[in-house]
Amino acid sequence: MGIVRHMSQFEPARLTVRLGAIGANYRECIRRAGAAAVAGVVKADGYGLGVAQVAKTLAGQGCDTFFVARLAEGITLRTILPRARIFVLDGAPQAAIPALIAHNLTPVLNSLAEIEAWSKAGAGLDAAIHIDTGMNRLGLPPDELAILAAEARGRLKNIQLKLLMSHLACADDSSSPMNALQLSRFKAALAALPPASASLASSGGVLLGPDYMFDMVRPGLGLYGGNPRNEKPNPFAVVAVLSARILQLRRVDKGETVGYGATFQAQRPSTLATVALGYADGLMRAIGNRGKGVIKGVVAPIAGRLSMDLVTLDVTDIPGVTVGDEVEFLGDTISLDELAAAANTAPYEILTSLSQRIPRHYEDAA
Ligand SMILES: *Cc1c(COP(=O)(O)O)cnc(C)c1O
């Protein structure tokens, strides 16, 4: 997408996306979700991995319900999956309503005002309602929930309520008291509203156990191979493999420095490998002097700051390294969690930052 490529062209960097692993991760969610349906969260271009390939892979596993954040993402997904249920988390701002209807998208209504506007937009349109149980981000706050509960018959009479949902703040931490608190608030909301399908769990919630499953779960990160909880091990298979090639090798004397700001100084005569990947590709600049690459299965530390297009590794201790060798920055050896920790961020940001400059390669396409 976006970049013209030719088969014969030397490819300095690549992102391999294992669609088979996405399918396996979806089946793992099904296994853990029990009787609950498993929707696929494919916002932000399928967490940066390519929404068309991701969504078709999930649909091939029987997934018929998807969540996106933006209206525009919903419109794109509708062209890929003409018949799927597509929920739009951003909701139904007045200006979005005609397009939501035209593309058969189901808004996740976030306020009484949106419920009212959507009710007036057509006769018996489908909708989800988002109840805020403690994120304090999107969804009906407690005062609006109380009004909706008291006046549900009137306020919901012109809506087909397809889903009541909420979102957990601390699902990555099974010991957090927030989980039980939000669970009880969600149950109270369900009891106060007309009966409808219910959904609370994202990837982290799927691992919290049967109390959190309700009728539908909404994993994202786990499908893409991320570990949704702080504890190990990760039950999900590696999906994204990021690698790049060595463009140049050099020997430097003890005392020489590397890169902008000269922040790395060789403590011994060293061999440096300059690799074709930089922060413009989405490799986080924060991993300068902290992160690593893997060459022929051996770990090499990053020396100095990342540049826009390049990163330098200290390969002094790895014999036989040559120009053109492939270096893994994310994949089977360096996990999303490990790269995210080196960059002081979350696996979500690592995936969604991978830029369109990196050619995507899809394995196991149907
Ligand atoms: C992003 C998102 C999800 C998916 O979360 P993961 O942690 O990636 O599984 C589910 N529900 C809502 C409301 C979201 O915003």
mmCIF file of C-alpha atoms and ligand atoms in Angstrom:
data_model
loop_
_atom_site.group_PDB
_atom_site.id
_atom_site.type_symbol
_atom_site.label_atom_id
_atom_site.label_comp_id
_atom_site.label_asym_id
_atom_site.label_seq_id
_atom_site.Cartn_x
_atom_site.Cartn_y
_atom_site.Cartn_z
ATOM 1 C CA MET A 1 0.000 0.000 0.000
ATOM 2 C CA GLY A 2 1.238 3.446 -0.851
ATOM 3 C CA ILE A 3 4.670 2.415 -2.042
ATOM 4 C CA VAL A 4 5.449 1.239 -5.534
ATOM 5 C CA ARG A 5 7.483 -1.946 -5.504
ATOM 6 C CA HIS A 6 8.982 -4.254 -8.072
ATOM 7 C CA MET A 7 9.704 -7.909 -7.493
ATOM 8 C CA SER A 8 13.324 -7.514 -8.455
ATOM 9 C CA GLN A 9 13.890 -4.567 -6.177
ATOM 10 C CA PHE A 10 16.229 -5.020 -3.231
ATOM 11 C CA GLU A 11 14.084 -4.916 -0.139
ATOM 12 C CA PRO A 12 15.929 -3.335 2.781
ATOM 13 C CA ALA A 13 13.198 -3.882 5.360
ATOM 14 C CA ARG A 14 10.092 -5.992 5.581
ATOM 15 C CA LEU A 15 7.177 -6.703 7.847
ATOM 16 C CA THR A 16 6.032 -10.294 7.635
ATOM 17 C CA VAL A 17 2.461 -10.842 8.798
ATOM 18 C CA ARG A 18 1.597 -14.450 9.624
ATOM 19 C CA LEU A 19 -2.086 -14.681 8.792
ATOM 20 C CA GLY A 20 -2.064 -18.315 9.907
ATOM 21 C CA ALA A 21 -1.074 -17.155 13.374
ATOM 22 C CA ILE A 22 -3.927 -14.619 13.391
ATOM 23 C CA GLY A 23 -6.290 -17.499 12.602
ATOM 24 C CA ALA A 24 -4.776 -19.616 15.370
ATOM 25 C CA ASN A 25 -5.068 -16.719 17.831
ATOM 26 C CA TYR A 26 -8.712 -16.243 16.880
ATOM 27 C CA ARG A 27 -9.336 -19.952 17.548
ATOM 28 C CA GLU A 28 -7.549 -19.593 20.907
ATOM 29 C CA CYS A 29 -9.994 -16.803 21.803
ATOM 30 C CA ILE A 30 -12.917 -19.029 20.767
ATOM 31 C CA ARG A 31 -11.571 -21.800 22.970
ATOM 32 C CA ARG A 32 -11.319 -19.495 25.973
ATOM 33 C CA ALA A 33 -14.572 -17.610 25.349
ATOM 34 C CA GLY A 34 -16.777 -20.658 25.931
ATOM 35 C CA ALA A 35 -20.269 -19.932 24.661
ATOM 36 C CA ALA A 36 -19.535 -16.263 23.938
ATOM 37 C CA ALA A 37 -19.105 -15.070 20.353
ATOM 38 C CA VAL A 38 -15.713 -13.689 19.378
ATOM 39 C CA ALA A 39 -15.693 -10.403 17.463
ATOM 40 C CA GLY A 40 -12.531 -9.066 15.821
ATOM 41 C CA VAL A 41 -11.217 -5.614 16.690
ATOM 42 C CA VAL A 42 -9.551 -4.293 13.537
ATOM 43 C CA LYS A 43 -9.288 -0.559 14.227
ATOM 44 C CA ALA A 44 -6.231 1.419 13.117
ATOM 45 C CA ASP A 45 -5.728 -0.666 9.949
ATOM 46 C CA GLY A 46 -5.883 -3.930 11.873
ATOM 47 C CA TYR A 47 -3.400 -2.667 14.482
ATOM 48 C CA GLY A 48 -1.109 -1.561 11.687
ATOM 49 C CA LEU A 49 -0.906 -4.953 9.997
ATOM 50 C CA GLY A 50 -3.357 -4.346 7.127
ATOM 51 C CA VAL A 51 -7.096 -4.412 7.717
ATOM 52 C CA ALA A 52 -8.020 -6.122 4.441
ATOM 53 C CA GLN A 53 -5.834 -9.180 5.007
ATOM 54 C CA VAL A 54 -6.589 -9.333 8.735
ATOM 55 C CA ALA A 55 -10.364 -9.012 8.323
ATOM 56 C CA LYS A 56 -10.516 -11.610 5.536
ATOM 57 C CA THR A 57 -8.458 -13.999 7.652
ATOM 58 C CA LEU A 58 -10.811 -13.584 10.605
ATOM 59 C CA ALA A 59 -13.874 -13.931 8.379
ATOM 60 C CA GLY A 60 -12.337 -17.158 7.069
ATOM 61 C CA GLN A 61 -12.351 -18.431 10.656
ATOM 62 C CA GLY A 62 -16.056 -17.675 10.936
ATOM 63 C CA CYS A 63 -15.817 -14.215 12.494
ATOM 64 C CA ASP A 64 -18.857 -12.187 11.437
ATOM 65 C CA THR A 65 -18.646 -9.200 13.804
ATOM 66 C CA PHE A 66 -15.973 -6.506 13.756
ATOM 67 C CA PHE A 67 -15.138 -3.355 15.667
ATOM 68 C CA VAL A 68 -13.431 -0.276 14.255
ATOM 69 C CA ALA A 69 -12.838 3.095 15.893
ATOM 70 C CA ARG A 70 -13.443 5.572 13.104
ATOM 71 C CA LEU A 71 -16.289 5.992 10.625
ATOM 72 C CA ALA A 72 -13.745 5.982 7.788
ATOM 73 C CA GLU A 73 -12.391 2.635 8.999
ATOM 74 C CA GLY A 74 -15.916 1.263 8.933
ATOM 75 C CA ILE A 75 -16.450 2.484 5.368
ATOM 76 C CA THR A 76 -13.201 0.809 4.283
ATOM 77 C CA LEU A 77 -14.075 -2.434 6.056
ATOM 78 C CA ARG A 78 -17.529 -2.470 4.477
ATOM 79 C CA THR A 79 -15.915 -2.636 1.023
ATOM 80 C CA ILE A 80 -13.873 -5.646 2.216
ATOM 81 C CA LEU A 81 -16.682 -7.496 3.999
ATOM 82 C CA PRO A 82 -20.048 -6.613 2.454
ATOM 83 C CA ARG A 83 -22.134 -8.646 4.901
ATOM 84 C CA ALA A 84 -20.348 -8.471 8.265
ATOM 85 C CA ARG A 85 -21.671 -6.653 11.319
ATOM 86 C CA ILE A 86 -19.405 -3.633 11.760
ATOM 87 C CA PHE A 87 -19.558 -1.674 15.011
ATOM 88 C CA VAL A 88 -18.072 1.834 15.017
ATOM 89 C CA LEU A 89 -16.750 2.747 18.464
ATOM 90 C CA ASP A 90 -16.643 6.505 17.800
ATOM 91 C CA GLY A 91 -20.435 6.442 17.897
ATOM 92 C CA ALA A 92 -22.884 8.583 15.981
ATOM 93 C CA PRO A 93 -21.952 12.254 15.960
ATOM 94 C CA GLN A 94 -24.614 14.128 13.968
ATOM 95 C CA ALA A 95 -22.339 14.635 10.957
ATOM 96 C CA ALA A 96 -21.509 10.912 10.764
ATOM 97 C CA ILE A 97 -25.097 9.649 10.710
ATOM 98 C CA PRO A 98 -25.779 9.718 6.935
ATOM 99 C CA ALA A 99 -22.583 7.779 6.174
ATOM 100 C CA LEU A 100 -23.220 5.260 8.989
ATOM 101 C CA ILE A 101 -26.597 4.510 7.450
ATOM 102 C CA ALA A 102 -25.382 4.507 3.848
ATOM 103 C CA HIS A 103 -22.651 1.953 4.616
ATOM 104 C CA ASN A 104 -24.747 -0.184 6.946
ATOM 105 C CA LEU A 105 -22.475 0.485 9.929
ATOM 106 C CA THR A 106 -23.680 0.019 13.505
ATOM 107 C CA PRO A 107 -22.664 2.842 15.837
ATOM 108 C CA VAL A 108 -21.714 2.229 19.450
ATOM 109 C CA LEU A 109 -23.762 5.052 20.968
ATOM 110 C CA ASN A 110 -21.872 6.854 23.709
ATOM 111 C CA SER A 111 -24.385 9.326 25.163
ATOM 112 C CA LEU A 112 -28.083 10.093 25.576
ATOM 113 C CA ALA A 113 -27.664 12.739 22.891
ATOM 114 C CA GLU A 114 -26.355 10.156 20.428
ATOM 115 C CA ILE A 115 -29.151 7.735 21.332
ATOM 116 C CA GLU A 116 -31.671 10.478 20.623
ATOM 117 C CA ALA A 117 -30.079 11.540 17.345
ATOM 118 C CA TRP A 118 -29.798 7.930 16.132
ATOM 119 C CA SER A 119 -33.446 7.224 17.080
ATOM 120 C CA LYS A 120 -34.557 10.128 14.930
ATOM 121 C CA ALA A 121 -32.319 9.179 12.008
ATOM 122 C CA GLY A 122 -34.437 6.255 10.850
ATOM 123 C CA ALA A 123 -36.962 3.647 11.866
ATOM 124 C CA GLY A 124 -35.598 0.930 14.135
ATOM 125 C CA LEU A 125 -31.918 1.288 13.213
ATOM 126 C CA ASP A 126 -29.458 -1.145 14.803
ATOM 127 C CA ALA A 127 -27.192 0.197 17.533
ATOM 128 C CA ALA A 128 -24.928 -0.740 20.402
ATOM 129 C CA ILE A 129 -24.756 1.262 23.611
ATOM 130 C CA HIS A 130 -21.548 1.802 25.511
ATOM 131 C CA ILE A 131 -21.868 2.045 29.298
ATOM 132 C CA ASP A 132 -18.925 3.702 31.047
ATOM 133 C CA THR A 133 -18.124 1.553 34.094
ATOM 134 C CA GLY A 134 -14.890 3.269 35.071
ATOM 135 C CA MET A 135 -12.726 4.108 32.072
ATOM 136 C CA ASN A 136 -14.188 7.619 32.080
ATOM 137 C CA ARG A 137 -13.469 7.913 28.422
ATOM 138 C CA LEU A 138 -16.381 6.968 26.145
ATOM 139 C CA GLY A 139 -19.857 5.748 26.940
ATOM 140 C CA LEU A 140 -22.803 6.761 29.095
ATOM 141 C CA PRO A 141 -21.650 8.094 32.472
ATOM 142 C CA PRO A 142 -23.630 7.021 35.579
ATOM 143 C CA ASP A 143 -26.034 9.969 35.518
ATOM 144 C CA GLU A 144 -26.986 9.327 31.884
ATOM 145 C CA LEU A 145 -27.284 5.592 32.556
ATOM 146 C CA ALA A 146 -29.754 6.338 35.376
ATOM 147 C CA ILE A 147 -31.885 8.453 33.045
ATOM 148 C CA LEU A 148 -31.768 5.802 30.312
ATOM 149 C CA ALA A 149 -32.745 3.078 32.774
ATOM 150 C CA ALA A 150 -35.692 5.123 34.057
ATOM 151 C CA GLU A 151 -36.897 6.070 30.573
ATOM 152 C CA ALA A 152 -35.706 3.090 28.545
ATOM 153 C CA ARG A 153 -39.059 2.303 26.987
ATOM 154 C CA GLY A 154 -39.348 5.750 25.417
ATOM 155 C CA ARG A 155 -35.722 6.435 24.658
ATOM 156 C CA LEU A 156 -35.031 3.068 23.055
ATOM 157 C CA LYS A 157 -38.347 2.460 21.299
ATOM 158 C CA ASN A 158 -37.029 3.390 17.877
ATOM 159 C CA ILE A 159 -33.702 1.503 18.168
ATOM 160 C CA GLN A 160 -32.836 -2.158 17.642
ATOM 161 C CA LEU A 161 -30.465 -2.666 20.562
ATOM 162 C CA LYS A 162 -27.892 -5.202 19.336
ATOM 163 C CA LEU A 163 -25.321 -4.900 22.094
ATOM 164 C CA LEU A 164 -24.719 -3.388 25.520
ATOM 165 C CA MET A 165 -21.018 -3.044 26.103
ATOM 166 C CA SER A 166 -18.399 -1.638 28.427
ATOM 167 C CA HIS A 167 -14.610 -1.613 28.498
ATOM 168 C CA LEU A 168 -12.161 -2.640 31.223
ATOM 169 C CA ALA A 169 -9.402 -0.296 32.371
ATOM 170 C CA CYS A 170 -7.070 -2.869 33.983
ATOM 171 C CA ALA A 171 -7.734 -6.148 32.193
ATOM 172 C CA ASP A 172 -3.966 -6.634 31.758
ATOM 173 C CA ASP A 173 -3.698 -7.098 35.536
ATOM 174 C CA SER A 174 -5.813 -9.954 36.896
ATOM 175 C CA SER A 175 -5.155 -8.801 40.474
ATOM 176 C CA SER A 176 -6.527 -5.297 39.921
ATOM 177 C CA PRO A 177 -9.662 -4.532 41.964
ATOM 178 C CA MET A 178 -10.857 -2.427 39.024
ATOM 179 C CA ASN A 179 -11.886 -5.627 37.206
ATOM 180 C CA ALA A 180 -14.376 -6.757 39.844
ATOM 181 C CA LEU A 181 -15.614 -3.195 40.344
ATOM 182 C CA GLN A 182 -16.320 -2.703 36.643
ATOM 183 C CA LEU A 183 -17.853 -6.170 36.406
ATOM 184 C CA SER A 184 -20.332 -5.361 39.160
ATOM 185 C CA ARG A 185 -21.170 -1.966 37.646
ATOM 186 C CA PHE A 186 -21.721 -3.605 34.262
ATOM 187 C CA LYS A 187 -24.004 -6.259 35.740
ATOM 188 C CA ALA A 188 -25.999 -3.551 37.517
ATOM 189 C CA ALA A 189 -26.364 -1.634 34.245
ATOM 190 C CA LEU A 190 -27.534 -4.764 32.419
ATOM 191 C CA ALA A 191 -30.097 -5.464 35.134
ATOM 192 C CA ALA A 192 -31.472 -1.925 34.850
ATOM 193 C CA LEU A 193 -31.788 -1.906 31.050
ATOM 194 C CA PRO A 194 -33.898 -3.954 28.629
ATOM 195 C CA PRO A 195 -32.422 -7.357 27.820
ATOM 196 C CA ALA A 196 -29.749 -7.309 25.111
ATOM 197 C CA SER A 197 -26.564 -9.060 24.131
ATOM 198 C CA ALA A 198 -23.678 -7.966 26.362
ATOM 199 C CA SER A 199 -19.928 -7.532 25.931
ATOM 200 C CA LEU A 200 -17.224 -6.501 28.396
ATOM 201 C CA ALA A 201 -13.966 -8.266 27.559
ATOM 202 C CA SER A 202 -11.185 -7.229 25.203
ATOM 203 C CA SER A 203 -8.083 -9.478 24.903
ATOM 204 C CA GLY A 204 -7.159 -9.019 28.555
ATOM 205 C CA GLY A 205 -10.723 -9.714 29.628
ATOM 206 C CA VAL A 206 -10.772 -12.946 27.624
ATOM 207 C CA LEU A 207 -8.028 -14.201 29.959
ATOM 208 C CA LEU A 208 -9.849 -13.106 33.136
ATOM 209 C CA GLY A 209 -12.196 -16.076 33.116
ATOM 210 C CA PRO A 210 -15.831 -16.987 32.489
ATOM 211 C CA ASP A 211 -17.374 -14.174 34.595
ATOM 212 C CA TYR A 212 -16.124 -11.673 32.037
ATOM 213 C CA MET A 213 -17.279 -13.365 28.814
ATOM 214 C CA PHE A 214 -21.011 -12.453 28.642
ATOM 215 C CA ASP A 215 -22.361 -12.920 25.086
ATOM 216 C CA MET A 216 -19.465 -11.534 23.070
ATOM 217 C CA VAL A 217 -15.781 -10.795 23.573
ATOM 218 C CA ARG A 218 -13.798 -8.182 21.620
ATOM 219 C CA PRO A 219 -10.128 -9.108 21.362
ATOM 220 C CA GLY A 220 -7.677 -7.030 19.374
ATOM 221 C CA LEU A 221 -4.114 -7.276 20.637
ATOM 222 C CA GLY A 222 -4.183 -11.030 21.268
ATOM 223 C CA LEU A 223 -5.206 -11.679 17.659
ATOM 224 C CA TYR A 224 -2.063 -9.834 16.591
ATOM 225 C CA GLY A 225 0.165 -11.868 18.901
ATOM 226 C CA GLY A 226 0.445 -9.396 21.761
ATOM 227 C CA ASN A 227 0.404 -10.516 25.359
ATOM 228 C CA PRO A 228 -2.723 -8.948 26.866
ATOM 229 C CA ARG A 229 -1.681 -9.459 30.480
ATOM 230 C CA ASN A 230 1.351 -8.538 32.498
ATOM 231 C CA GLU A 231 1.854 -12.088 33.685
ATOM 232 C CA LYS A 232 3.511 -14.628 31.410
ATOM 233 C CA PRO A 233 3.322 -16.759 29.390
ATOM 234 C CA ASN A 234 1.643 -15.280 26.342
ATOM 235 C CA PRO A 235 -1.024 -17.704 25.059
ATOM 236 C CA PHE A 236 -0.967 -16.106 21.595
ATOM 237 C CA ALA A 237 1.289 -16.913 18.627
ATOM 238 C CA VAL A 238 3.713 -14.445 17.037
ATOM 239 C CA VAL A 239 2.105 -12.633 14.088
ATOM 240 C CA ALA A 240 4.377 -9.700 13.186
ATOM 241 C CA VAL A 241 8.009 -10.184 12.225
ATOM 242 C CA LEU A 242 9.999 -7.030 11.521
ATOM 243 C CA SER A 243 13.378 -7.379 9.879
ATOM 244 C CA ALA A 244 15.854 -5.286 7.924
ATOM 245 C CA ARG A 245 19.156 -5.801 6.131
ATOM 246 C CA ILE A 246 22.667 -4.695 6.938
ATOM 247 C CA LEU A 247 23.716 -1.982 4.488
ATOM 248 C CA GLN A 248 27.306 -1.516 5.659
ATOM 249 C CA LEU A 249 29.843 -2.914 8.118
ATOM 250 C CA ARG A 250 32.815 -1.072 9.610
ATOM 251 C CA ARG A 251 35.621 -1.564 12.104
ATOM 252 C CA VAL A 252 36.171 1.294 14.534
ATOM 253 C CA ASP A 253 38.926 1.910 17.074
ATOM 254 C CA LYS A 254 38.344 2.112 20.797
ATOM 255 C CA GLY A 255 37.087 5.608 21.651
ATOM 256 C CA GLU A 256 35.168 6.191 18.413
ATOM 257 C CA THR A 257 31.546 7.274 18.776
ATOM 258 C CA VAL A 258 28.376 6.328 16.879
ATOM 259 C CA GLY A 259 25.561 8.398 15.442
ATOM 260 C CA TYR A 260 23.911 11.721 16.223
ATOM 261 C CA GLY A 261 24.971 13.208 19.510
ATOM 262 C CA ALA A 262 27.849 10.715 19.686
ATOM 263 C CA THR A 263 26.002 8.955 22.523
ATOM 264 C CA PHE A 264 27.751 5.584 22.130
ATOM 265 C CA GLN A 265 31.498 5.285 22.561
ATOM 266 C CA ALA A 266 33.324 2.095 21.662
ATOM 267 C CA GLN A 267 35.053 0.628 24.729
ATOM 268 C CA ARG A 268 37.170 -1.654 22.536
ATOM 269 C CA PRO A 269 37.949 -2.046 18.848
ATOM 270 C CA SER A 270 34.458 -2.789 17.507
ATOM 271 C CA THR A 271 32.527 -3.957 14.485
ATOM 272 C CA LEU A 272 29.433 -1.928 13.680
ATOM 273 C CA ALA A 273 26.579 -2.901 11.383
ATOM 274 C CA THR A 274 24.389 -0.194 9.881
ATOM 275 C CA VAL A 275 20.879 -1.488 9.212
ATOM 276 C CA ALA A 276 18.145 -0.087 6.958
ATOM 277 C CA LEU A 277 15.510 0.673 9.552
ATOM 278 C CA GLY A 278 14.884 3.907 11.439
ATOM 279 C CA TYR A 279 12.291 5.879 13.308
ATOM 280 C CA ALA A 280 10.579 6.845 10.039
ATOM 281 C CA ASP A 281 9.725 3.154 9.747
ATOM 282 C CA GLY A 282 8.180 3.216 13.194
ATOM 283 C CA LEU A 283 11.089 1.752 15.107
ATOM 284 C CA MET A 284 10.910 3.782 18.295
ATOM 285 C CA ARG A 285 13.714 6.294 18.725
ATOM 286 C CA ALA A 286 13.571 5.520 22.451
ATOM 287 C CA ILE A 287 15.336 2.173 21.885
ATOM 288 C CA GLY A 288 18.609 3.919 20.973
ATOM 289 C CA ASN A 289 21.365 2.444 23.192
ATOM 290 C CA ARG A 290 18.693 0.211 24.821
ATOM 291 C CA GLY A 291 17.148 -2.098 22.255
ATOM 292 C CA LYS A 292 18.643 -4.868 20.193
ATOM 293 C CA GLY A 293 18.582 -6.749 16.944
ATOM 294 C CA VAL A 294 19.030 -10.457 16.282
ATOM 295 C CA ILE A 295 21.417 -11.676 13.572
ATOM 296 C CA LYS A 296 21.605 -15.396 12.817
ATOM 297 C CA GLY A 297 19.926 -16.029 16.153
ATOM 298 C CA VAL A 298 22.451 -13.967 18.120
ATOM 299 C CA VAL A 299 21.492 -10.779 19.947
ATOM 300 C CA ALA A 300 23.377 -7.567 19.139
ATOM 301 C CA PRO A 301 22.882 -4.346 21.109
ATOM 302 C CA ILE A 302 21.883 -1.100 19.400
ATOM 303 C CA ALA A 303 24.789 1.350 19.469
ATOM 304 C CA GLY A 304 23.894 5.037 19.646
ATOM 305 C CA ARG A 305 20.737 6.840 18.647
ATOM 306 C CA LEU A 306 18.377 5.727 15.922
ATOM 307 C CA SER A 307 18.339 7.900 12.819
ATOM 308 C CA MET A 308 15.362 8.457 10.575
ATOM 309 C CA ASP A 309 16.371 5.659 8.206
ATOM 310 C CA LEU A 310 19.126 3.758 9.990
ATOM 311 C CA VAL A 311 20.056 1.969 13.159
ATOM 312 C CA THR A 312 23.545 0.790 14.127
ATOM 313 C CA LEU A 313 24.306 -2.454 15.957
ATOM 314 C CA ASP A 314 27.442 -3.509 17.778
ATOM 315 C CA VAL A 315 28.204 -6.873 16.157
ATOM 316 C CA THR A 316 31.742 -7.236 17.512
ATOM 317 C CA ASP A 317 30.868 -10.525 19.227
ATOM 318 C CA ILE A 318 29.073 -12.113 16.272
ATOM 319 C CA PRO A 319 31.365 -13.915 13.826
ATOM 320 C CA GLY A 320 30.649 -14.075 10.121
ATOM 321 C CA VAL A 321 28.306 -11.125 9.796
ATOM 322 C CA THR A 322 28.104 -9.808 6.228
ATOM 323 C CA VAL A 323 26.444 -6.995 4.327
ATOM 324 C CA GLY A 324 22.928 -8.017 3.330
ATOM 325 C CA ASP A 325 22.368 -10.164 6.428
ATOM 326 C CA GLU A 326 18.889 -9.930 7.873
ATOM 327 C CA VAL A 327 18.352 -8.499 11.353
ATOM 328 C CA GLU A 328 15.192 -9.206 13.356
ATOM 329 C CA PHE A 329 13.877 -6.377 15.510
ATOM 330 C CA LEU A 330 10.539 -7.984 16.342
ATOM 331 C CA GLY A 331 9.426 -11.582 15.959
ATOM 332 C CA ASP A 332 10.252 -15.007 17.357
ATOM 333 C CA THR A 333 13.265 -13.855 19.375
ATOM 334 C CA ILE A 334 12.341 -10.291 20.301
ATOM 335 C CA SER A 335 8.725 -10.245 21.468
ATOM 336 C CA LEU A 336 6.341 -7.328 21.184
ATOM 337 C CA ASP A 337 6.507 -7.051 24.953
ATOM 338 C CA GLU A 338 10.290 -6.894 24.950
ATOM 339 C CA LEU A 339 10.468 -4.288 22.195
ATOM 340 C CA ALA A 340 7.749 -2.247 23.897
ATOM 341 C CA ALA A 341 9.609 -2.383 27.210
ATOM 342 C CA ALA A 342 12.839 -1.197 25.548
ATOM 343 C CA ALA A 343 10.892 1.686 23.994
ATOM 344 C CA ASN A 344 9.099 2.445 27.248
ATOM 345 C CA THR A 345 5.739 2.010 25.578
ATOM 346 C CA ALA A 346 2.982 -0.549 25.009
ATOM 347 C CA PRO A 347 2.827 -3.292 22.337
ATOM 348 C CA TYR A 348 -0.171 -1.489 20.840
ATOM 349 C CA GLU A 349 1.964 1.555 20.033
ATOM 350 C CA ILE A 350 4.729 -0.581 18.542
ATOM 351 C CA LEU A 351 2.332 -2.228 16.079
ATOM 352 C CA THR A 352 0.343 0.854 15.144
ATOM 353 C CA SER A 353 3.529 2.889 14.603
ATOM 354 C CA LEU A 354 4.953 0.592 11.905
ATOM 355 C CA SER A 355 4.973 2.919 8.936
ATOM 356 C CA GLN A 356 3.729 2.323 5.402
ATOM 357 C CA ARG A 357 7.325 2.627 4.178
ATOM 358 C CA ILE A 358 7.910 -0.956 5.305
ATOM 359 C CA PRO A 359 6.676 -3.437 2.687
ATOM 360 C CA ARG A 360 4.215 -5.948 4.148
ATOM 361 C CA HIS A 361 4.464 -9.626 3.276
ATOM 362 C CA TYR A 362 1.507 -11.852 4.048
ATOM 363 C CA GLU A 363 2.065 -15.512 4.858
ATOM 364 C CA ASP A 364 -0.649 -18.180 4.691
ATOM 365 C CA ALA A 365 -3.143 -16.027 2.760
ATOM 366 C CA ALA A 366 -6.277 -18.038 1.953
HETATM 367 C C1 LIG B 1 -9.337 -1.396 21.258
HETATM 368 C C2 LIG B 1 -10.548 -1.899 21.943
HETATM 369 C C3 LIG B 1 -10.736 -3.283 22.132
HETATM 370 C C4 LIG B 1 -9.647 -4.298 21.861
HETATM 371 O O1 LIG B 1 -8.722 -4.216 22.913
HETATM 372 P P1 LIG B 1 -7.442 -5.186 22.982
HETATM 373 O O2 LIG B 1 -6.801 -4.822 24.262
HETATM 374 O O3 LIG B 1 -6.580 -4.812 21.818
HETATM 375 O O4 LIG B 1 -7.908 -6.571 22.917
HETATM 376 C C5 LIG B 1 -11.953 -3.714 22.633
HETATM 377 N N1 LIG B 1 -12.922 -2.820 22.982
HETATM 378 C C6 LIG B 1 -12.756 -1.492 22.852
HETATM 379 C C7 LIG B 1 -13.844 -0.579 23.277
HETATM 380 C C8 LIG B 1 -11.564 -0.973 22.343
HETATM 381 O O5 LIG B 1 -11.384 0.338 22.248
#
